[in-house]
mmCIF file of N, CA and C in Angstrom:
data_model
loop_
_atom_site.group_PDB
_atom_site.id
_atom_site.type_symbol
_atom_site.label_atom_id
_atom_site.label_comp_id
_atom_site.label_asym_id
_atom_site.label_seq_id
_atom_site.Cartn_x
_atom_site.Cartn_y
_atom_site.Cartn_z
ATOM 1 N N GLN A 730 -10.790 4.465 -15.458
ATOM 2 C CA GLN A 730 -10.380 5.410 -14.458
ATOM 3 C C GLN A 730 -8.868 5.616 -14.544
ATOM 4 N N ALA A 731 -8.473 6.851 -14.665
ATOM 5 C CA ALA A 731 -7.050 7.180 -14.774
ATOM 6 C C ALA A 731 -6.390 7.108 -13.407
ATOM 7 N N PRO A 732 -5.130 6.644 -13.365
ATOM 8 C CA PRO A 732 -4.407 6.627 -12.086
ATOM 9 C C PRO A 732 -4.244 8.035 -11.539
ATOM 10 N N CYS A 733 -4.156 8.126 -10.232
ATOM 11 C CA CYS A 733 -3.932 9.408 -9.576
ATOM 12 C C CYS A 733 -2.574 9.937 -10.007
ATOM 13 N N GLU A 734 -2.509 11.194 -10.392
ATOM 14 C CA GLU A 734 -1.279 11.764 -10.948
ATOM 15 C C GLU A 734 -0.474 12.581 -9.950
ATOM 16 N N ARG A 735 -0.805 12.532 -8.685
ATOM 17 C CA ARG A 735 -0.070 13.310 -7.691
ATOM 18 C C ARG A 735 1.329 12.720 -7.520
ATOM 19 N N VAL A 736 2.332 13.527 -7.711
ATOM 20 C CA VAL A 736 3.711 13.058 -7.629
ATOM 21 C C VAL A 736 4.508 13.997 -6.741
ATOM 22 N N VAL A 737 5.321 13.427 -5.899
ATOM 23 C CA VAL A 737 6.220 14.213 -5.055
ATOM 24 C C VAL A 737 7.605 14.088 -5.658
ATOM 25 N N ARG A 738 8.319 15.182 -5.735
ATOM 26 C CA ARG A 738 9.662 15.178 -6.315
ATOM 27 C C ARG A 738 10.654 14.514 -5.371
ATOM 28 N N LEU A 739 11.281 13.458 -5.841
ATOM 29 C CA LEU A 739 12.299 12.736 -5.089
ATOM 30 C C LEU A 739 13.620 12.907 -5.822
ATOM 31 N N PRO A 740 14.733 12.715 -5.145
ATOM 32 C CA PRO A 740 16.009 12.737 -5.856
ATOM 33 C C PRO A 740 15.963 11.733 -7.010
ATOM 34 N N VAL A 741 16.603 12.040 -8.129
ATOM 35 C CA VAL A 741 16.511 11.240 -9.348
ATOM 36 C C VAL A 741 16.847 9.768 -9.100
ATOM 37 N N ILE A 742 17.905 9.478 -8.380
ATOM 38 C CA ILE A 742 18.295 8.091 -8.131
ATOM 39 C C ILE A 742 17.214 7.379 -7.329
ATOM 40 N N MET A 743 16.722 8.024 -6.288
ATOM 41 C CA MET A 743 15.689 7.416 -5.464
ATOM 42 C C MET A 743 14.415 7.199 -6.274
ATOM 43 N N ALA A 744 14.007 8.179 -7.062
ATOM 44 C CA ALA A 744 12.806 8.072 -7.872
ATOM 45 C C ALA A 744 12.914 6.901 -8.839
ATOM 46 N N SER A 745 14.086 6.716 -9.428
ATOM 47 C CA SER A 745 14.316 5.618 -10.354
ATOM 48 C C SER A 745 14.175 4.277 -9.644
ATOM 49 N N GLU A 746 14.741 4.157 -8.455
ATOM 50 C CA GLU A 746 14.647 2.920 -7.681
ATOM 51 C C GLU A 746 13.200 2.643 -7.275
ATOM 52 N N VAL A 747 12.499 3.697 -6.888
ATOM 53 C CA VAL A 747 11.097 3.558 -6.504
ATOM 54 C C VAL A 747 10.284 3.073 -7.694
ATOM 55 N N GLU A 748 10.485 3.679 -8.857
ATOM 56 C CA GLU A 748 9.751 3.283 -10.062
ATOM 57 C C GLU A 748 10.006 1.822 -10.415
ATOM 58 N N GLU A 749 11.262 1.393 -10.340
ATOM 59 C CA GLU A 749 11.610 0.001 -10.646
ATOM 60 C C GLU A 749 10.932 -0.956 -9.666
ATOM 61 N N THR A 750 10.930 -0.601 -8.396
ATOM 62 C CA THR A 750 10.296 -1.439 -7.379
ATOM 63 C C THR A 750 8.795 -1.522 -7.616
ATOM 64 N N LEU A 751 8.167 -0.392 -7.920
ATOM 65 C CA LEU A 751 6.724 -0.380 -8.179
ATOM 66 C C LEU A 751 6.381 -1.224 -9.407
ATOM 67 N N LYS A 752 7.182 -1.136 -10.453
ATOM 68 C CA LYS A 752 6.949 -1.946 -11.660
ATOM 69 C C LYS A 752 7.054 -3.430 -11.331
ATOM 70 N N ARG A 753 8.054 -3.777 -10.525
ATOM 71 C CA ARG A 753 8.247 -5.182 -10.147
ATOM 72 C C ARG A 753 7.046 -5.696 -9.353
ATOM 73 N N ILE A 754 6.572 -4.900 -8.388
ATOM 74 C CA ILE A 754 5.411 -5.296 -7.585
ATOM 75 C C ILE A 754 4.173 -5.406 -8.467
ATOM 76 N N GLN A 755 3.970 -4.411 -9.331
ATOM 77 C CA GLN A 755 2.783 -4.373 -10.197
ATOM 78 C C GLN A 755 2.732 -5.581 -11.135
ATOM 79 N N SER A 756 3.898 -6.142 -11.465
ATOM 80 C CA SER A 756 3.940 -7.262 -12.409
ATOM 81 C C SER A 756 3.484 -8.581 -11.780
ATOM 82 N N HIS A 757 3.355 -8.641 -10.461
ATOM 83 C CA HIS A 757 2.904 -9.871 -9.815
ATOM 84 C C HIS A 757 1.432 -10.119 -10.124
ATOM 85 N N ARG A 758 1.093 -11.382 -10.293
ATOM 86 C CA ARG A 758 -0.277 -11.766 -10.627
ATOM 87 C C ARG A 758 -1.236 -11.300 -9.533
ATOM 88 N N GLY A 759 -2.321 -10.674 -9.952
ATOM 89 C CA GLY A 759 -3.368 -10.262 -9.034
ATOM 90 C C GLY A 759 -3.224 -8.876 -8.445
ATOM 91 N N VAL A 760 -2.074 -8.224 -8.639
ATOM 92 C CA VAL A 760 -1.898 -6.884 -8.072
ATOM 93 C C VAL A 760 -2.796 -5.901 -8.826
ATOM 94 N N GLU A 761 -3.664 -5.244 -8.082
ATOM 95 C CA GLU A 761 -4.619 -4.308 -8.679
ATOM 96 C C GLU A 761 -4.243 -2.850 -8.433
ATOM 97 N N GLY A 762 -3.401 -2.606 -7.446
ATOM 98 C CA GLY A 762 -3.021 -1.230 -7.186
ATOM 99 C C GLY A 762 -1.925 -1.125 -6.151
ATOM 100 N N ILE A 763 -1.175 -0.027 -6.258
ATOM 101 C CA ILE A 763 -0.091 0.258 -5.320
ATOM 102 C C ILE A 763 -0.187 1.722 -4.918
ATOM 103 N N LEU A 764 0.004 1.980 -3.633
ATOM 104 C CA LEU A 764 0.031 3.358 -3.140
ATOM 105 C C LEU A 764 1.249 3.554 -2.258
ATOM 106 N N ILE A 765 1.801 4.738 -2.310
ATOM 107 C CA ILE A 765 2.789 5.178 -1.334
ATOM 108 C C ILE A 765 2.164 6.384 -0.655
ATOM 109 N N VAL A 766 2.083 6.309 0.677
ATOM 110 C CA VAL A 766 1.374 7.305 1.470
ATOM 111 C C VAL A 766 2.315 7.808 2.555
ATOM 112 N N ASN A 767 2.284 9.107 2.840
ATOM 113 C CA ASN A 767 3.123 9.604 3.937
ATOM 114 C C ASN A 767 2.436 9.347 5.273
ATOM 115 N N ASN A 768 3.097 9.713 6.361
ATOM 116 C CA ASN A 768 2.559 9.432 7.692
ATOM 117 C C ASN A 768 1.288 10.204 8.020
ATOM 118 N N ASP A 769 0.982 11.226 7.246
ATOM 119 C CA ASP A 769 -0.250 11.986 7.456
ATOM 120 C C ASP A 769 -1.403 11.431 6.619
ATOM 121 N N GLY A 770 -1.153 10.332 5.902
ATOM 122 C CA GLY A 770 -2.190 9.741 5.068
ATOM 123 C C GLY A 770 -2.314 10.392 3.699
ATOM 124 N N VAL A 771 -1.362 11.246 3.352
ATOM 125 C CA VAL A 771 -1.396 11.930 2.055
ATOM 126 C C VAL A 771 -0.759 11.021 0.999
ATOM 127 N N PRO A 772 -1.510 10.698 -0.065
ATOM 128 C CA PRO A 772 -0.951 9.835 -1.109
ATOM 129 C C PRO A 772 0.138 10.559 -1.893
ATOM 130 N N LEU A 773 1.276 9.894 -2.059
ATOM 131 C CA LEU A 773 2.395 10.466 -2.797
ATOM 132 C C LEU A 773 2.513 9.859 -4.188
ATOM 133 N N LYS A 774 2.120 8.605 -4.312
ATOM 134 C CA LYS A 774 2.204 7.890 -5.585
ATOM 135 C C LYS A 774 1.118 6.841 -5.568
ATOM 136 N N SER A 775 0.435 6.660 -6.711
ATOM 137 C CA SER A 775 -0.641 5.686 -6.760
ATOM 138 C C SER A 775 -0.887 5.221 -8.189
ATOM 139 N N THR A 776 -1.300 3.959 -8.298
ATOM 140 C CA THR A 776 -1.716 3.429 -9.596
ATOM 141 C C THR A 776 -3.237 3.311 -9.652
ATOM 142 N N LEU A 777 -3.925 3.768 -8.620
ATOM 143 C CA LEU A 777 -5.380 3.706 -8.547
ATOM 144 C C LEU A 777 -6.005 5.010 -9.046
ATOM 145 N N SER A 778 -7.319 4.997 -9.213
ATOM 146 C CA SER A 778 -8.031 6.231 -9.571
ATOM 147 C C SER A 778 -7.914 7.207 -8.401
ATOM 148 N N ALA A 779 -8.187 8.465 -8.657
ATOM 149 C CA ALA A 779 -8.103 9.488 -7.614
ATOM 150 C C ALA A 779 -9.038 9.168 -6.453
ATOM 151 N N GLU A 780 -10.254 8.713 -6.755
ATOM 152 C CA GLU A 780 -11.230 8.385 -5.710
ATOM 153 C C GLU A 780 -10.759 7.197 -4.869
ATOM 154 N N GLN A 781 -10.288 6.137 -5.523
ATOM 155 C CA GLN A 781 -9.789 4.966 -4.798
ATOM 156 C C GLN A 781 -8.547 5.326 -3.981
ATOM 157 N N THR A 782 -7.684 6.143 -4.554
ATOM 158 C CA THR A 782 -6.465 6.567 -3.866
ATOM 159 C C THR A 782 -6.806 7.278 -2.569
ATOM 160 N N THR A 783 -7.736 8.208 -2.624
ATOM 161 C CA THR A 783 -8.148 8.956 -1.437
ATOM 162 C C THR A 783 -8.718 8.015 -0.381
ATOM 163 N N GLN A 784 -9.581 7.110 -0.811
ATOM 164 C CA GLN A 784 -10.230 6.194 0.116
ATOM 165 C C GLN A 784 -9.224 5.232 0.774
ATOM 166 N N TYR A 785 -8.426 4.556 -0.037
ATOM 167 C CA TYR A 785 -7.472 3.586 0.509
ATOM 168 C C TYR A 785 -6.404 4.267 1.366
ATOM 169 N N SER A 786 -5.882 5.400 0.907
ATOM 170 C CA SER A 786 -4.811 6.057 1.667
ATOM 171 C C SER A 786 -5.308 6.530 3.028
ATOM 172 N N SER A 787 -6.490 7.089 3.067
ATOM 173 C CA SER A 787 -7.043 7.575 4.331
ATOM 174 C C SER A 787 -7.337 6.425 5.287
ATOM 175 N N LEU A 788 -8.063 5.433 4.812
ATOM 176 C CA LEU A 788 -8.489 4.348 5.692
ATOM 177 C C LEU A 788 -7.326 3.469 6.152
ATOM 178 N N PHE A 789 -6.415 3.146 5.245
ATOM 179 C CA PHE A 789 -5.337 2.247 5.639
ATOM 180 C C PHE A 789 -4.232 2.949 6.425
ATOM 181 N N SER A 790 -4.081 4.247 6.267
ATOM 182 C CA SER A 790 -3.124 4.939 7.132
ATOM 183 C C SER A 790 -3.675 4.992 8.560
ATOM 184 N N GLN A 791 -4.997 5.167 8.696
ATOM 185 C CA GLN A 791 -5.615 5.143 10.027
ATOM 186 C C GLN A 791 -5.518 3.753 10.655
ATOM 187 N N LEU A 792 -5.802 2.724 9.862
ATOM 188 C CA LEU A 792 -5.741 1.353 10.368
ATOM 189 C C LEU A 792 -4.310 0.988 10.762
ATOM 190 N N SER A 793 -3.358 1.371 9.954
ATOM 191 C CA SER A 793 -1.955 1.087 10.240
ATOM 192 C C SER A 793 -1.508 1.792 11.525
ATOM 193 N N SER A 794 -1.923 3.021 11.680
ATOM 194 C CA SER A 794 -1.585 3.779 12.887
ATOM 195 C C SER A 794 -2.172 3.108 14.128
ATOM 196 N N LYS A 795 -3.410 2.661 14.031
ATOM 197 C CA LYS A 795 -4.062 1.989 15.157
ATOM 198 C C LYS A 795 -3.381 0.654 15.445
ATOM 199 N N ALA A 796 -3.055 -0.106 14.398
ATOM 200 C CA ALA A 796 -2.383 -1.394 14.588
ATOM 201 C C ALA A 796 -1.017 -1.197 15.235
ATOM 202 N N ARG A 797 -0.275 -0.167 14.806
ATOM 203 C CA ARG A 797 1.030 0.133 15.407
ATOM 204 C C ARG A 797 0.863 0.473 16.886
ATOM 205 N N SER A 798 -0.164 1.244 17.195
ATOM 206 C CA SER A 798 -0.438 1.625 18.578
ATOM 207 C C SER A 798 -0.753 0.400 19.445
ATOM 208 N N VAL A 799 -1.541 -0.531 18.904
ATOM 209 C CA VAL A 799 -1.883 -1.754 19.624
ATOM 210 C C VAL A 799 -0.623 -2.572 19.909
ATOM 211 N N VAL A 800 0.228 -2.737 18.893
ATOM 212 C CA VAL A 800 1.462 -3.508 19.057
ATOM 213 C C VAL A 800 2.347 -2.877 20.129
ATOM 214 N N ARG A 801 2.478 -1.563 20.091
ATOM 215 C CA ARG A 801 3.320 -0.873 21.075
ATOM 216 C C ARG A 801 2.722 -0.892 22.474
ATOM 217 N N THR A 802 1.404 -0.867 22.560
ATOM 218 C CA THR A 802 0.740 -0.937 23.862
ATOM 219 C C THR A 802 0.988 -2.296 24.509
ATOM 220 N N LEU A 803 0.936 -3.337 23.696
ATOM 221 C CA LEU A 803 1.172 -4.689 24.211
ATOM 222 C C LEU A 803 2.625 -4.891 24.628
ATOM 223 N N ASP A 804 3.542 -4.241 23.893
ATOM 224 C CA ASP A 804 4.968 -4.366 24.200
ATOM 225 C C ASP A 804 5.663 -3.111 23.688
ATOM 226 N N ALA A 805 6.063 -2.241 24.597
ATOM 227 C CA ALA A 805 6.654 -0.948 24.229
ATOM 228 C C ALA A 805 7.948 -1.082 23.433
ATOM 229 N N THR A 806 8.584 -2.244 23.484
ATOM 230 C CA THR A 806 9.830 -2.437 22.733
ATOM 231 C C THR A 806 9.575 -2.991 21.336
ATOM 232 N N ASN A 807 8.318 -3.243 21.001
ATOM 233 C CA ASN A 807 7.963 -3.839 19.722
ATOM 234 C C ASN A 807 7.421 -2.772 18.767
ATOM 235 N N ASP A 808 7.326 -3.114 17.479
ATOM 236 C CA ASP A 808 6.769 -2.186 16.491
ATOM 237 C C ASP A 808 6.119 -2.985 15.369
ATOM 238 N N LEU A 809 5.187 -2.363 14.690
ATOM 239 C CA LEU A 809 4.509 -2.977 13.557
ATOM 240 C C LEU A 809 5.461 -3.027 12.364
ATOM 241 N N THR A 810 5.593 -4.190 11.755
ATOM 242 C CA THR A 810 6.471 -4.313 10.588
ATOM 243 C C THR A 810 5.697 -4.630 9.313
ATOM 244 N N PHE A 811 4.493 -5.197 9.449
ATOM 245 C CA PHE A 811 3.705 -5.545 8.267
ATOM 246 C C PHE A 811 2.270 -5.759 8.701
ATOM 247 N N LEU A 812 1.326 -5.384 7.842
ATOM 248 C CA LEU A 812 -0.097 -5.556 8.138
ATOM 249 C C LEU A 812 -0.770 -6.132 6.899
ATOM 250 N N ARG A 813 -1.524 -7.200 7.093
ATOM 251 C CA ARG A 813 -2.229 -7.825 5.963
ATOM 252 C C ARG A 813 -3.695 -7.955 6.325
ATOM 253 N N VAL A 814 -4.562 -7.484 5.427
ATOM 254 C CA VAL A 814 -6.001 -7.598 5.618
ATOM 255 C C VAL A 814 -6.545 -8.349 4.411
ATOM 256 N N ARG A 815 -7.241 -9.449 4.671
ATOM 257 C CA ARG A 815 -7.772 -10.245 3.571
ATOM 258 C C ARG A 815 -9.280 -10.314 3.677
ATOM 259 N N SER A 816 -9.946 -10.055 2.560
ATOM 260 C CA SER A 816 -11.397 -10.156 2.479
ATOM 261 C C SER A 816 -11.723 -11.135 1.347
ATOM 262 N N LYS A 817 -12.984 -11.294 1.039
ATOM 263 C CA LYS A 817 -13.365 -12.197 -0.042
ATOM 264 C C LYS A 817 -12.816 -11.736 -1.392
ATOM 265 N N LYS A 818 -12.742 -10.414 -1.588
ATOM 266 C CA LYS A 818 -12.348 -9.870 -2.891
ATOM 267 C C LYS A 818 -10.911 -9.391 -2.978
ATOM 268 N N HIS A 819 -10.337 -8.970 -1.865
ATOM 269 C CA HIS A 819 -9.007 -8.360 -1.902
ATOM 270 C C HIS A 819 -8.131 -8.802 -0.737
ATOM 271 N N GLU A 820 -6.854 -8.666 -0.976
ATOM 272 C CA GLU A 820 -5.869 -8.784 0.086
ATOM 273 C C GLU A 820 -5.082 -7.481 0.034
ATOM 274 N N ILE A 821 -5.079 -6.748 1.138
ATOM 275 C CA ILE A 821 -4.384 -5.472 1.196
ATOM 276 C C ILE A 821 -3.204 -5.643 2.139
ATOM 277 N N MET A 822 -2.020 -5.359 1.615
ATOM 278 C CA MET A 822 -0.798 -5.507 2.391
ATOM 279 C C MET A 822 -0.194 -4.130 2.619
ATOM 280 N N VAL A 823 0.155 -3.858 3.861
ATOM 281 C CA VAL A 823 0.713 -2.563 4.234
ATOM 282 C C VAL A 823 2.084 -2.780 4.850
ATOM 283 N N ALA A 824 3.082 -2.147 4.256
ATOM 284 C CA ALA A 824 4.444 -2.203 4.788
ATOM 285 C C ALA A 824 4.794 -0.808 5.300
ATOM 286 N N PRO A 825 4.737 -0.617 6.620
ATOM 287 C CA PRO A 825 5.056 0.704 7.171
ATOM 288 C C PRO A 825 6.562 0.923 7.242
ATOM 289 N N ASP A 826 6.959 2.153 7.021
ATOM 290 C CA ASP A 826 8.347 2.562 7.160
ATOM 291 C C ASP A 826 8.346 3.772 8.081
ATOM 292 N N LYS A 827 9.505 4.347 8.334
ATOM 293 C CA LYS A 827 9.592 5.495 9.233
ATOM 294 C C LYS A 827 8.736 6.664 8.747
ATOM 295 N N ASP A 828 8.794 6.963 7.455
ATOM 296 C CA ASP A 828 8.098 8.133 6.915
ATOM 297 C C ASP A 828 6.952 7.817 5.962
ATOM 298 N N TYR A 829 6.842 6.559 5.529
ATOM 299 C CA TYR A 829 5.874 6.216 4.489
ATOM 300 C C TYR A 829 5.204 4.886 4.767
ATOM 301 N N LEU A 830 4.085 4.678 4.053
ATOM 302 C CA LEU A 830 3.438 3.374 4.015
ATOM 303 C C LEU A 830 3.419 2.923 2.555
ATOM 304 N N LEU A 831 3.741 1.673 2.324
ATOM 305 C CA LEU A 831 3.560 1.071 1.014
ATOM 306 C C LEU A 831 2.329 0.191 1.131
ATOM 307 N N ILE A 832 1.326 0.461 0.304
ATOM 308 C CA ILE A 832 0.070 -0.282 0.343
ATOM 309 C C ILE A 832 -0.107 -0.978 -1.004
ATOM 310 N N VAL A 833 -0.322 -2.287 -0.968
ATOM 311 C CA VAL A 833 -0.526 -3.063 -2.192
ATOM 312 C C VAL A 833 -1.887 -3.746 -2.097
ATOM 313 N N ILE A 834 -2.720 -3.534 -3.122
ATOM 314 C CA ILE A 834 -4.037 -4.156 -3.185
ATOM 315 C C ILE A 834 -3.951 -5.276 -4.209
ATOM 316 N N GLN A 835 -4.359 -6.465 -3.786
ATOM 317 C CA GLN A 835 -4.217 -7.634 -4.641
ATOM 318 C C GLN A 835 -5.515 -8.430 -4.647
ATOM 319 N N ASN A 836 -5.799 -9.064 -5.764
ATOM 320 C CA ASN A 836 -6.930 -9.979 -5.866
ATOM 321 C C ASN A 836 -6.374 -11.367 -5.523
ATOM 322 N N PRO A 837 -6.771 -11.929 -4.357
ATOM 323 C CA PRO A 837 -6.207 -13.224 -3.963
ATOM 324 C C PRO A 837 -6.724 -14.377 -4.811
ATOM 325 N N ASN A 838 -7.755 -14.119 -5.606
ATOM 326 C CA ASN A 838 -8.340 -15.152 -6.450
ATOM 327 C C ASN A 838 -7.912 -15.034 -7.906
ATOM 328 N N ALA A 839 -6.888 -14.255 -8.180
ATOM 329 C CA ALA A 839 -6.481 -13.972 -9.555
ATOM 330 C C ALA A 839 -6.068 -15.225 -10.326
ATOM 331 N N ASP A 840 -5.614 -16.248 -9.616
ATOM 332 C CA ASP A 840 -5.178 -17.455 -10.299
ATOM 333 C C ASP A 840 -6.300 -18.468 -10.505
ATOM 334 N N GLU A 841 -7.486 -18.173 -9.974
ATOM 335 C CA GLU A 841 -8.623 -19.074 -10.165
ATOM 336 C C GLU A 841 -9.280 -18.799 -11.507
ATOM 337 N N LYS A 842 -9.880 -19.809 -12.095
ATOM 338 C CA LYS A 842 -10.467 -19.685 -13.430
ATOM 339 C C LYS A 842 -11.809 -18.966 -13.427
ATOM 340 N N HIS A 843 -12.562 -19.070 -12.347
ATOM 341 C CA HIS A 843 -13.914 -18.512 -12.313
ATOM 342 C C HIS A 843 -13.990 -17.240 -11.491
ATOM 343 N N VAL A 844 -13.213 -16.232 -11.887
ATOM 344 C CA VAL A 844 -13.177 -14.962 -11.145
ATOM 345 C C VAL A 844 -13.987 -13.937 -11.899
#
C-alpha cells in the first residue's frame, strides 16, 4: 500500500523541519505510521495508505476533540496536551497543537521476538 500523497504547501524552512522531525519519529522502533491532521480532521501529511489515513485521521481527530472537551469541562483553565490509546496491537499517540494534530501509530510489541 502506497503512502497517502496529499501534501499541503508549507514555507520551505518549515517543511524542511517537519520532514526532519517526521524522519526522526519514523526511525523509532515499532513506529508504523505518522499523520499530521488539521483541526477539521483533514490529513495534511501521512506515511499510511490512503484508506488508513482517512480512517485514522477522522477517528482520532474526533476522539482528540472529545478528550479536549472533557478536560476543559472538568477544569476550564486546563487543556489537553497529549493523548495515548493503547490496544493489544497498537499504541496511538496524539499530540494536539493549536492548528494541527500529530498522530503516531506504533506497535508496542515491536521489541518482542514472537510478533
